[in-house]
Short mmCIF file of C-alpha atoms in Angstrom, two decimals:
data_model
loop_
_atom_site.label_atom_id
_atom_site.label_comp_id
_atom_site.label_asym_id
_atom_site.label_seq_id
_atom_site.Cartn_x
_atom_site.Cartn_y
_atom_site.Cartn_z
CA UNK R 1 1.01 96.87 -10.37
CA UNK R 2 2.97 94.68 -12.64
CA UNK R 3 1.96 91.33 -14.35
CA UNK R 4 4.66 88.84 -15.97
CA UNK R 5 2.48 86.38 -17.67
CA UNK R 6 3.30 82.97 -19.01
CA UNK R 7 7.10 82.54 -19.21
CA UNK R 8 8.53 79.90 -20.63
CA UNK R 9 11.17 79.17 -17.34
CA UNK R 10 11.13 81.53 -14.55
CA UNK R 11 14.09 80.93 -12.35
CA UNK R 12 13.30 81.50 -8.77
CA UNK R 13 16.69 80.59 -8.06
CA UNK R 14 15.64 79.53 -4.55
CA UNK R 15 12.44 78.19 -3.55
CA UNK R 16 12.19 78.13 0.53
CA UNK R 17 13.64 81.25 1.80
CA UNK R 18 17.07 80.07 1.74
CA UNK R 19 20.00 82.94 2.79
CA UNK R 20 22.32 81.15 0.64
CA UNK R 21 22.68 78.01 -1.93
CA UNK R 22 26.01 75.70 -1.45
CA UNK R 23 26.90 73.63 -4.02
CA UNK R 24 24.05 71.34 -3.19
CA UNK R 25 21.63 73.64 -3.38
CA UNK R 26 22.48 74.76 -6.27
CA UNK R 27 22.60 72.14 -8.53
CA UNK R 28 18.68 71.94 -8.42
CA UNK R 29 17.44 75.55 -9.32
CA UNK R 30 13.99 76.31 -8.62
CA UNK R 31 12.80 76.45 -11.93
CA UNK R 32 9.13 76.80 -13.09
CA UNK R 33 7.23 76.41 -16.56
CA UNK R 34 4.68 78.16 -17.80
CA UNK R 35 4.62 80.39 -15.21
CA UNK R 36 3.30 83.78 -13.95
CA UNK R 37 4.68 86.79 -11.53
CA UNK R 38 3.08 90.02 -9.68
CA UNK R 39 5.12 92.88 -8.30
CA UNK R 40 2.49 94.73 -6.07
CA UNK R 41 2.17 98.58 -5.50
CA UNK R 42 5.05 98.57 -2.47
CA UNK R 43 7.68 96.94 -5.58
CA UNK R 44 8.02 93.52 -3.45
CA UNK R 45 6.57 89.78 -5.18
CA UNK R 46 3.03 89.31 -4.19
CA UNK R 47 2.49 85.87 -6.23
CA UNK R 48 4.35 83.40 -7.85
CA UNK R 49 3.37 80.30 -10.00
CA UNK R 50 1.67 78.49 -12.76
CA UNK R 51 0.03 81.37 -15.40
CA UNK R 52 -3.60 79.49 -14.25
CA UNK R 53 -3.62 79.46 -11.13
CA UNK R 54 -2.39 83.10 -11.25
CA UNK R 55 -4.87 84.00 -13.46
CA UNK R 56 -7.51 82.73 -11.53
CA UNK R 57 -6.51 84.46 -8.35
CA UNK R 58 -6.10 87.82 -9.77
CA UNK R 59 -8.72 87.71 -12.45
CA UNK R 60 -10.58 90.76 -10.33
CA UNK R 61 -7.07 92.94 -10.29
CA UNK R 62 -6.11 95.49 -12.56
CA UNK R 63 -2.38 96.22 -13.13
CA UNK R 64 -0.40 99.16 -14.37
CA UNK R 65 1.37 96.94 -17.01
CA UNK R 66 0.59 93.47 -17.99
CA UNK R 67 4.05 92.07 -20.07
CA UNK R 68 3.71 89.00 -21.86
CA UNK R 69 6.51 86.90 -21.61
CA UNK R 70 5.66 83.45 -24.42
CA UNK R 71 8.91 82.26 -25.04
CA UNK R 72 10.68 84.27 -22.69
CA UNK R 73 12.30 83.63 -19.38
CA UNK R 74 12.56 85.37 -15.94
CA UNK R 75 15.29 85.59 -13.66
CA UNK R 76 16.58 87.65 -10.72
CA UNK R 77 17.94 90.41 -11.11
CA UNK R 78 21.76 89.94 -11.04
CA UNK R 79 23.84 90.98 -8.36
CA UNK R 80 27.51 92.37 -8.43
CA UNK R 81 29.16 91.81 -5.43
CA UNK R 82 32.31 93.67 -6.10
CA UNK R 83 32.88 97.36 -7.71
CA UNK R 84 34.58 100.12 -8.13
CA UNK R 85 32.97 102.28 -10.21
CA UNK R 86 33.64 106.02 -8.95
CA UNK R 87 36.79 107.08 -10.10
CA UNK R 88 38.20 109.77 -13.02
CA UNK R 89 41.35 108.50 -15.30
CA UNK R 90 41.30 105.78 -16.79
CA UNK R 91 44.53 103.12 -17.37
CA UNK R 92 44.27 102.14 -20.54
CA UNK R 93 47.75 102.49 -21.16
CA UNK R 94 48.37 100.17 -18.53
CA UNK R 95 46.43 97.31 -20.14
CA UNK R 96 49.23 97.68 -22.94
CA UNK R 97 52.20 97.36 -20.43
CA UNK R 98 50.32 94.10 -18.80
CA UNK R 99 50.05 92.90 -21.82
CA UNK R 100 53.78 93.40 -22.49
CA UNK R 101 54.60 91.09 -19.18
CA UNK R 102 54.60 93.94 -16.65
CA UNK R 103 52.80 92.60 -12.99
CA UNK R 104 50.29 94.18 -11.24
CA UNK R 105 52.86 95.13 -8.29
CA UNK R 106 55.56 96.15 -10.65
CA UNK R 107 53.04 98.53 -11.90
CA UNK R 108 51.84 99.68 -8.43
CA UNK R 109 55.41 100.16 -7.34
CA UNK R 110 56.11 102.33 -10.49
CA UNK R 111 53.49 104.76 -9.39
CA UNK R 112 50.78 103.34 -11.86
CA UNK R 113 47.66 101.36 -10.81
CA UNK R 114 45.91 102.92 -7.39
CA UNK R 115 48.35 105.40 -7.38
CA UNK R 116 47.47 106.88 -10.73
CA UNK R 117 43.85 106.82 -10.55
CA UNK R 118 43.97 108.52 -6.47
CA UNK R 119 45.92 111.05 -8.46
CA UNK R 120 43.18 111.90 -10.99
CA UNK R 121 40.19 111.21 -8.60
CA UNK R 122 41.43 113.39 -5.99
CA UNK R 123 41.60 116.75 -8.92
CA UNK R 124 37.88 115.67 -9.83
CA UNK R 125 35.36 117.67 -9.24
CA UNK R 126 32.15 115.52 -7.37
CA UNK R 127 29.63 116.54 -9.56
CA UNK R 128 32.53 115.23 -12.43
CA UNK R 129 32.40 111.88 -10.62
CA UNK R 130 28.72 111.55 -9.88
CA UNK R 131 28.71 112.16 -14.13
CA UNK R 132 30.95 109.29 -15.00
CA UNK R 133 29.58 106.83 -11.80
CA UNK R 134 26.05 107.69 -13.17
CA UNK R 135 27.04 105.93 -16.83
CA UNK R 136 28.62 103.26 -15.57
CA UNK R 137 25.56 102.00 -13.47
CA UNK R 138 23.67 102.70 -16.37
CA UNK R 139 26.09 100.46 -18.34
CA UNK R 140 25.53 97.69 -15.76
CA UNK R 141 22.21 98.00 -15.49
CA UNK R 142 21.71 97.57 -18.97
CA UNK R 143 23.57 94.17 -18.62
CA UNK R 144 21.10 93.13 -16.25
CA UNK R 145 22.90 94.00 -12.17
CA UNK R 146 19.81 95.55 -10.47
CA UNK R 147 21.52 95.59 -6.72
CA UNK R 148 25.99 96.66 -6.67
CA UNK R 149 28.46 97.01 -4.14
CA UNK R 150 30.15 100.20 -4.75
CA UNK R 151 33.73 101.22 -3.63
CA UNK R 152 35.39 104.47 -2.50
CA UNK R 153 39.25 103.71 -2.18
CA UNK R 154 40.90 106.35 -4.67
CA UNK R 155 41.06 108.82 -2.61
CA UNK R 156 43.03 107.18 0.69
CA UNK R 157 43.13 110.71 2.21
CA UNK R 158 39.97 111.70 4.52
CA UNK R 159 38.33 114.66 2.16
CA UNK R 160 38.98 112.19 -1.24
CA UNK R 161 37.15 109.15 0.65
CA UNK R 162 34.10 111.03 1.74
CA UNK R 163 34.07 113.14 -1.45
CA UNK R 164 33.94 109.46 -2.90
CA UNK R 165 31.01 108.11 -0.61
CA UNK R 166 29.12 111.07 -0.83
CA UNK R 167 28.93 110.61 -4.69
CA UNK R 168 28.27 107.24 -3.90
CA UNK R 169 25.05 108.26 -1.01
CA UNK R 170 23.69 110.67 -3.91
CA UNK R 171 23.49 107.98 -6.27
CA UNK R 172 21.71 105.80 -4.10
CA UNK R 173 18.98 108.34 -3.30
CA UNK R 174 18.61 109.12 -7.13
CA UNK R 175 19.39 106.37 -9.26
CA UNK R 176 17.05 102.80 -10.12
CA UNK R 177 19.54 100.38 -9.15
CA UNK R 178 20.55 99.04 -5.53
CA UNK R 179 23.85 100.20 -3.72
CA UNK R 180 25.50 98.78 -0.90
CA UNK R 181 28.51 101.16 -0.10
CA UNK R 182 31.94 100.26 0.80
CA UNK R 183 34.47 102.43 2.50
CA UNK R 184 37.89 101.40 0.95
CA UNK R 185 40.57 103.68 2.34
CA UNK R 186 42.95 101.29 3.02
CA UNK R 187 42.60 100.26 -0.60
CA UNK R 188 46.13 100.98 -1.12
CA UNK R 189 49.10 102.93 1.17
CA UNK R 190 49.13 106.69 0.49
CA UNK R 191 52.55 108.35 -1.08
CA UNK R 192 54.35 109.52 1.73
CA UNK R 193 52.82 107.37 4.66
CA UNK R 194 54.04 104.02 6.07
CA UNK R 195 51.21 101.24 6.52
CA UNK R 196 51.29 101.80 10.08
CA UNK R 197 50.88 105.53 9.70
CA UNK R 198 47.71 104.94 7.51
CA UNK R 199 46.21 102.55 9.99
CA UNK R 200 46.62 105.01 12.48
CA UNK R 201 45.16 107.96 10.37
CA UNK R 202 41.95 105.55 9.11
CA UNK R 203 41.56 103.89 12.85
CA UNK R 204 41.73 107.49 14.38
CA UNK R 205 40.65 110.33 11.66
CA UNK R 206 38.10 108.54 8.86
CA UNK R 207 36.16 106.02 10.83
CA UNK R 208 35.13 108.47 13.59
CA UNK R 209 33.97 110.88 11.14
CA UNK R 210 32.41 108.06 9.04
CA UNK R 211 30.27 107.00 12.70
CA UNK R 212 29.57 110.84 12.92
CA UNK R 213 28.38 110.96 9.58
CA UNK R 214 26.25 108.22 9.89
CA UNK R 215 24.80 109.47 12.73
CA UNK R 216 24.04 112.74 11.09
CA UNK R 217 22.20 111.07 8.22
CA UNK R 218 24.63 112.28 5.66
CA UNK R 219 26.41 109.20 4.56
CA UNK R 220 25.34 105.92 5.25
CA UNK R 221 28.10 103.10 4.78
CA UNK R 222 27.18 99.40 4.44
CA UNK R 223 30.61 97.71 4.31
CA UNK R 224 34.21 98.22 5.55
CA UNK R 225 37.11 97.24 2.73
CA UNK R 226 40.73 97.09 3.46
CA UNK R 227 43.44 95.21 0.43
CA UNK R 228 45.26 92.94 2.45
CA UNK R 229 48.30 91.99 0.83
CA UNK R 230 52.57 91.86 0.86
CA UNK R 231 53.34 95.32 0.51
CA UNK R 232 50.15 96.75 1.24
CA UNK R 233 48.20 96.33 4.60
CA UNK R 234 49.81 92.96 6.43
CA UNK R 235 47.87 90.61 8.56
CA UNK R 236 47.85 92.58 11.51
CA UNK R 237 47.27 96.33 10.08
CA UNK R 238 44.16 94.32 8.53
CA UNK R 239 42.95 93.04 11.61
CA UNK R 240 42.80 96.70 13.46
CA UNK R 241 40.82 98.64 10.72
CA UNK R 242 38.44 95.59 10.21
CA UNK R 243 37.69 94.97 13.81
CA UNK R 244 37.63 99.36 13.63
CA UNK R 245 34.83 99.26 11.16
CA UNK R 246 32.95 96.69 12.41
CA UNK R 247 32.78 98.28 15.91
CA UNK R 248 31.04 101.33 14.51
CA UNK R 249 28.51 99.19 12.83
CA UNK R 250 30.26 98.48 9.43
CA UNK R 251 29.96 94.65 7.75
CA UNK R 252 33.53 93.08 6.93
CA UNK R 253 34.00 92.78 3.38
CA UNK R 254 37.47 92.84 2.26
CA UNK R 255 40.21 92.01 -0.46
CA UNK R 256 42.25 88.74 0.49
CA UNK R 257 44.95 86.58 -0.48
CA UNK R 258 45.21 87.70 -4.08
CA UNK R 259 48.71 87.98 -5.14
CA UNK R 260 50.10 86.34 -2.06
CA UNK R 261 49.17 83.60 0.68
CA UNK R 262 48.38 86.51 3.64
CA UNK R 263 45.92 84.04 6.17
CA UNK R 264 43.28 86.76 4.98
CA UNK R 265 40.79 83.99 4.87
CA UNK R 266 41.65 82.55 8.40
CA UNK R 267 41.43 86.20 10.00
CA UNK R 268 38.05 87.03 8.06
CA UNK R 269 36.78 83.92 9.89
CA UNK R 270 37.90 84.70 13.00
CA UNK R 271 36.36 88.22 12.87
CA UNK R 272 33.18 87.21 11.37
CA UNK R 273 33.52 88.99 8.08
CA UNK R 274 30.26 88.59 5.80
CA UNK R 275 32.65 88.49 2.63
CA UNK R 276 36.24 88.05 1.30
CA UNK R 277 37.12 89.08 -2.37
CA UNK R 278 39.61 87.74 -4.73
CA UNK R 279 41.08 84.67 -3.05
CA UNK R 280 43.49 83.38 -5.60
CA UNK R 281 46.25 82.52 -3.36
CA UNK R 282 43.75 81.09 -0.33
CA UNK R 283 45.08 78.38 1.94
CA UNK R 284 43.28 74.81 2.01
CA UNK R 285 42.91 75.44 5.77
CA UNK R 286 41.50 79.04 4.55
CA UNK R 287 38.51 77.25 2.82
CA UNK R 288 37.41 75.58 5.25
CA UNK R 289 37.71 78.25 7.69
CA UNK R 290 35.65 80.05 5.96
CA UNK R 291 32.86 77.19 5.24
CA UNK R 292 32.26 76.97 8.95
CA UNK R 293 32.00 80.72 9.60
CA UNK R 294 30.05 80.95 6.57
CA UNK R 295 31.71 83.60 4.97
CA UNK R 296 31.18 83.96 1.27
CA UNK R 297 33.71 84.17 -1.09
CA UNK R 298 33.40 86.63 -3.43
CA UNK R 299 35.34 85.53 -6.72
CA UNK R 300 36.60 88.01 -9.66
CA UNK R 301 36.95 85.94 -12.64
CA UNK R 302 37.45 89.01 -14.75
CA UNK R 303 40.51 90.01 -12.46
CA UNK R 304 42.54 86.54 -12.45
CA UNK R 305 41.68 86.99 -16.86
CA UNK R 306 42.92 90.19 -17.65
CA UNK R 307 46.16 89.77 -15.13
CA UNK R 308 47.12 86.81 -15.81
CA UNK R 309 46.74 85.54 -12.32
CA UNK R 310 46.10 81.49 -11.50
CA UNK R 311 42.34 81.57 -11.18
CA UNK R 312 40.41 81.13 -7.72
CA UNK R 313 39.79 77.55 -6.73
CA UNK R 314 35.97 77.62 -7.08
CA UNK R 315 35.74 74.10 -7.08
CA UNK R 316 37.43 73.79 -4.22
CA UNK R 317 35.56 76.28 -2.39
CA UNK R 318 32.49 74.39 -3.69
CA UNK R 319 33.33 70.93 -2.34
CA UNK R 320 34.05 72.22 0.88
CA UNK R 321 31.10 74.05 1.38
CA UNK R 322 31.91 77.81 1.41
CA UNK R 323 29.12 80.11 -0.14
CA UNK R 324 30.70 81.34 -3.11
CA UNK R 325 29.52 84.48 -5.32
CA UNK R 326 30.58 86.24 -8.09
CA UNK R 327 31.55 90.02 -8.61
CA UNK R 328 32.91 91.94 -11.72
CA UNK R 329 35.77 94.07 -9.95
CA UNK R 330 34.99 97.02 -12.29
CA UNK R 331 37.67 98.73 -12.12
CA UNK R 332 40.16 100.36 -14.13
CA UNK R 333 42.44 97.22 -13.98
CA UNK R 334 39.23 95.58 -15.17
CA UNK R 335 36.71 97.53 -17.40
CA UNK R 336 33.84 95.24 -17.15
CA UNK R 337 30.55 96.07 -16.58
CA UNK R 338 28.80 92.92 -17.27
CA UNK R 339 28.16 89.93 -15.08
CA UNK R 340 26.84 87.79 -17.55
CA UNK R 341 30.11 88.01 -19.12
CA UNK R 342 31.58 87.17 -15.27
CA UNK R 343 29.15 84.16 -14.76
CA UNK R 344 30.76 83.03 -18.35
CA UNK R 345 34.08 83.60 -17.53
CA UNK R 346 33.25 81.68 -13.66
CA UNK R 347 31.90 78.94 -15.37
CA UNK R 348 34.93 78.03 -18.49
CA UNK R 349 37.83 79.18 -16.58
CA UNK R 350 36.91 78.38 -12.64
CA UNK R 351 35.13 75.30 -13.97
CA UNK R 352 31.72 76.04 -11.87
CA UNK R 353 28.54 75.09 -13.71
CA UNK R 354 25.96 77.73 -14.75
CA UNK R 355 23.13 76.80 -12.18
CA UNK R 356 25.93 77.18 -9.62
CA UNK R 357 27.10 80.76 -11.31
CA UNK R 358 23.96 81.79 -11.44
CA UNK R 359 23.21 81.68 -7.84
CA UNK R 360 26.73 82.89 -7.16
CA UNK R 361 25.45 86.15 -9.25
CA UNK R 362 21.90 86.35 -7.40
CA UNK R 363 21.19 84.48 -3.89
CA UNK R 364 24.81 84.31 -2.59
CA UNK R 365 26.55 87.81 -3.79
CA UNK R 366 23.11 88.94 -1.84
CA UNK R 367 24.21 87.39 0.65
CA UNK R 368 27.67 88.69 0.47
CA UNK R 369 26.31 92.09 0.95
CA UNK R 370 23.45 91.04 4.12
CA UNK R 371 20.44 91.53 1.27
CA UNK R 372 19.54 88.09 0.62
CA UNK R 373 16.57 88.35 2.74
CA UNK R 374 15.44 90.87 0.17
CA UNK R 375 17.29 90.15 -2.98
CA UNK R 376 18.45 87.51 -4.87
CA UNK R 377 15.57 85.36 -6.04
CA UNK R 378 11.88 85.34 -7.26
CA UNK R 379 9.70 84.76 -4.12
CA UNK R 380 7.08 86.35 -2.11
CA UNK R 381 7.72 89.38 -0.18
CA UNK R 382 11.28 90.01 -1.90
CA UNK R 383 12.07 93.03 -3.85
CA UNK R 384 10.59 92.74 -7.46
CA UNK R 385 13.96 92.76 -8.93
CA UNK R 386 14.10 90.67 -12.10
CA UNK R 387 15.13 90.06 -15.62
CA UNK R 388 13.53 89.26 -18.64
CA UNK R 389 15.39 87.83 -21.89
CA UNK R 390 14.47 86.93 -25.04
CA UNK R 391 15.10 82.86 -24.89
CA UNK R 392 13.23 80.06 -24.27
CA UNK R 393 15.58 78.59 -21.93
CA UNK R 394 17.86 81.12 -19.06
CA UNK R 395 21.24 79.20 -19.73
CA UNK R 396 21.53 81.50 -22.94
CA UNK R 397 22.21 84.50 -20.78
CA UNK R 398 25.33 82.45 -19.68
CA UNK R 399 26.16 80.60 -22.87
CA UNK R 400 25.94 84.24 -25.50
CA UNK R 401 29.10 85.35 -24.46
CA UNK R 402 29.22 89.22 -24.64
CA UNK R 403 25.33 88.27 -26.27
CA UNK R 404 23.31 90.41 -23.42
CA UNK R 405 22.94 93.09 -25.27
CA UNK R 406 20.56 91.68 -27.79
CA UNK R 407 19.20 89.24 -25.41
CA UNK R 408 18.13 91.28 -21.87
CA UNK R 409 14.58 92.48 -22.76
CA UNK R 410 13.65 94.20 -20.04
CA UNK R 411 15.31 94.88 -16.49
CA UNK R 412 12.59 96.36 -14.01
CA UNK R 413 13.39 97.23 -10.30
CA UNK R 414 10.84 96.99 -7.63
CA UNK R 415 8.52 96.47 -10.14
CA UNK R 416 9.24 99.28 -12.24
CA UNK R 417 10.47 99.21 -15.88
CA UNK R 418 13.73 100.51 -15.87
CA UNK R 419 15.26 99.86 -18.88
CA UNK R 420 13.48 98.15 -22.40
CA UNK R 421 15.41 97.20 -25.03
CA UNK R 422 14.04 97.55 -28.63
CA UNK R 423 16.17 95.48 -30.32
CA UNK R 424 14.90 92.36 -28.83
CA UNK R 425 11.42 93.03 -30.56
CA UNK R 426 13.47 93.11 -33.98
CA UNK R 427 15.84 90.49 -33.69
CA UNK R 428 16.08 87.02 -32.61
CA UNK R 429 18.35 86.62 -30.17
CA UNK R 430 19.60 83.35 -31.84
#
């Protein structure tokens, strides 16, 4: 079906099958030179290696489309472990009062942040949301995520959340790039309701319709969110809704120890949770808690940036072993769509290096979601999910900050050509 011929690197990020790179792993990148791909008929890698060898073994084949890549490298597609893209109002005028000293919470407690967007998303129409949610996958497609982890959480009443989903399930049937949903209604405490009260209504109201849903066909959730933090959902609120979820099928993947020290990484741990997001205020005894239960920690440069925060401990993380991977938080606390700008951001401010960002934003935020045993690299039998840029050598994608635009060539998905960019055939991207 699809022929990449003679690039000058292709990353394979991993090169025997591996679920997940630690630090170890990935400070040697598989790398090859002068190398060739195939993406068969089914969209999965049918051959990988040097352009001879692969010309010799498909010199009887015909393909669909042939692209040469001289010059050019190939990568994985990238992989955004953390989103929330479906939502109507934005908060720009909140970036103004952040950047006059006001604090997240301070915000939150003011009725801005969650509160104002669960006002706006709950008066949207769906089709209204599908619109906008449609754009902004195109947007991050464009800067080269092929597989996203996608949010509800604005609505944090019952007919908001599965409004929310549902745009989210219609997406996934009808747009190129790969969705793992999230249900995130205890993203935030609804006006009116205690924490208690809302743990009650999600434990006994949205998760049995969410398992009768699923059942049905209709909606198919991947992952079960919930924001632990002071002032939000405590420790033990946390515990009931995750263990909730994950007893009706769901994977734990939740928002921990951000503003606060909660023992969110301890408890995610304990209940076997796939992922934990944000992180900032995680406990030494956190880390390694997580290491052991291999539980990948899913860190948001772009969030601890744009708030001001003290960034996540990556290195940390690192020498302890935990699988860490990288997500963009798109939200409208942080409007970015690009996670070549997030690798950048992971590598000068959370001091990682870029082979270990890399596989942060491929192999392990794969694994975050349970896809790595079909995402995440360049080997046989995985998804043909891949990048192509216009450099000689893949650390550019990294090193141009804000630079993708001129720089992605082509982003294909299961082998398909989903988006080519002209401007890479007219300018250098130097």
């Amino acid at each position: 079906r699809l022929l990449l011929e003679n690039a000058q690197q292709l990353v394979l990020v991993c090169g025997r099958r591996e679920p997940y790179l630690r630090r170890d792993g990935a400070a040697s990148l598989a790398v090859l030179r002068g190398a060739s791909l195939v993406v068969g008929l089914d969209g999965c890698i049918k051959a990988v290696g040097q352009a001879d060898v692969i010309r010799n073994q498909f010199s009887e084949a015909t393909f669909e489309r042939i692209i040469d890549c001289s010059g050019k490298c190939v990568l994985p597609g990238l992989v955004d472990a953390h989103t929330h893209p479906v939502w109507a109002g934005d908060r720009v005028h909140e970036f103004a009062m952040k950047l006059a000293g006001a604090s997240y919470m301070e915000i939150h407690q003011a009725g801005g942040g969650i509160h104002f967007t669960v006002e706006h998303t709950r008066k949207a129409t769906e089709d209204e949301l599908f619109h906008t949610f449609q754009h902004r996958l195109e947007r991050m497609l464009r800067a080269g995520s092929t597989l996203v982890e996608c949010k509800s959480g604005y609505g944090l009443n019952l007919e908001t959340e599965l409004k929310m989903l549902r745009v989210i399930e219609h997406a996934k049937e009808s747009t190129d790039i790969g969705i793992s949903s999230t249900y995130c209604g205890a993203h935030a405490v609804p006006k009116g309701k205690t924490a208690t009260e809302a743990t009650e209504d999600i434990i006994n109201n949205h998760l049995p319709k969410l398992k009768e849903l699923k059942l049905s066909g209709e909606i198919h959730v991947n992952n079960i969110d919930v924001f632990c933090e002071k002032g939000v959902f405590d420790l033990e609120s946390t515990r009931r809704i995750l263990q909730a979820g994950k007893d009706i099928g769901l994977q734990i993947n939740f928002h921990g120890d951000e503003l606060h020290p909660m023992k969110s990484a301890e408890l995610g741990a304990e209940l076997g949770a796939l992922a934990i997001s944000h992180l900032e205020e995680v406990s030494d005894e956190g880390i390694v808690a997580m290491a052991r239960a291999k539980c990948a920690a899913v860190l948001l440069p772009t969030t601890a940036y744009m708030l001001r925060l003290k960034q996540p401990r990556a290195r940390k993380m690192l020498e302890e072993g935990v699988i860490v991977a990288l997500g963009s938080d798109f939200n409208p606390n942080a409007y970015c769509f690009s996670m070549p700008m997030v690798m950048h951001l992971a590598c000068v401010n959370m001091k990682m290096s870029m082979n270990e960002a890399l596989a942060a934003a491929t192999i392990n935020a794969a694994y975050a979601l349970g896809k790595s045993d079909t995402h995440g690299s360049l080997e046989v039998g995985k998804q043909g999910d891949l990048l192509i840029i216009n450099s000689p050598r893949w650390e550019h994608l990294i090193y141009q900050f804000g630079g993708h635009e001129t720089l992605i060539n082509y982003v294909i998905v299961k082998g398909k050509v989903v988006y080519q960019n002209e401007r890479c055939e007219t300018m250098s991207s130097y």
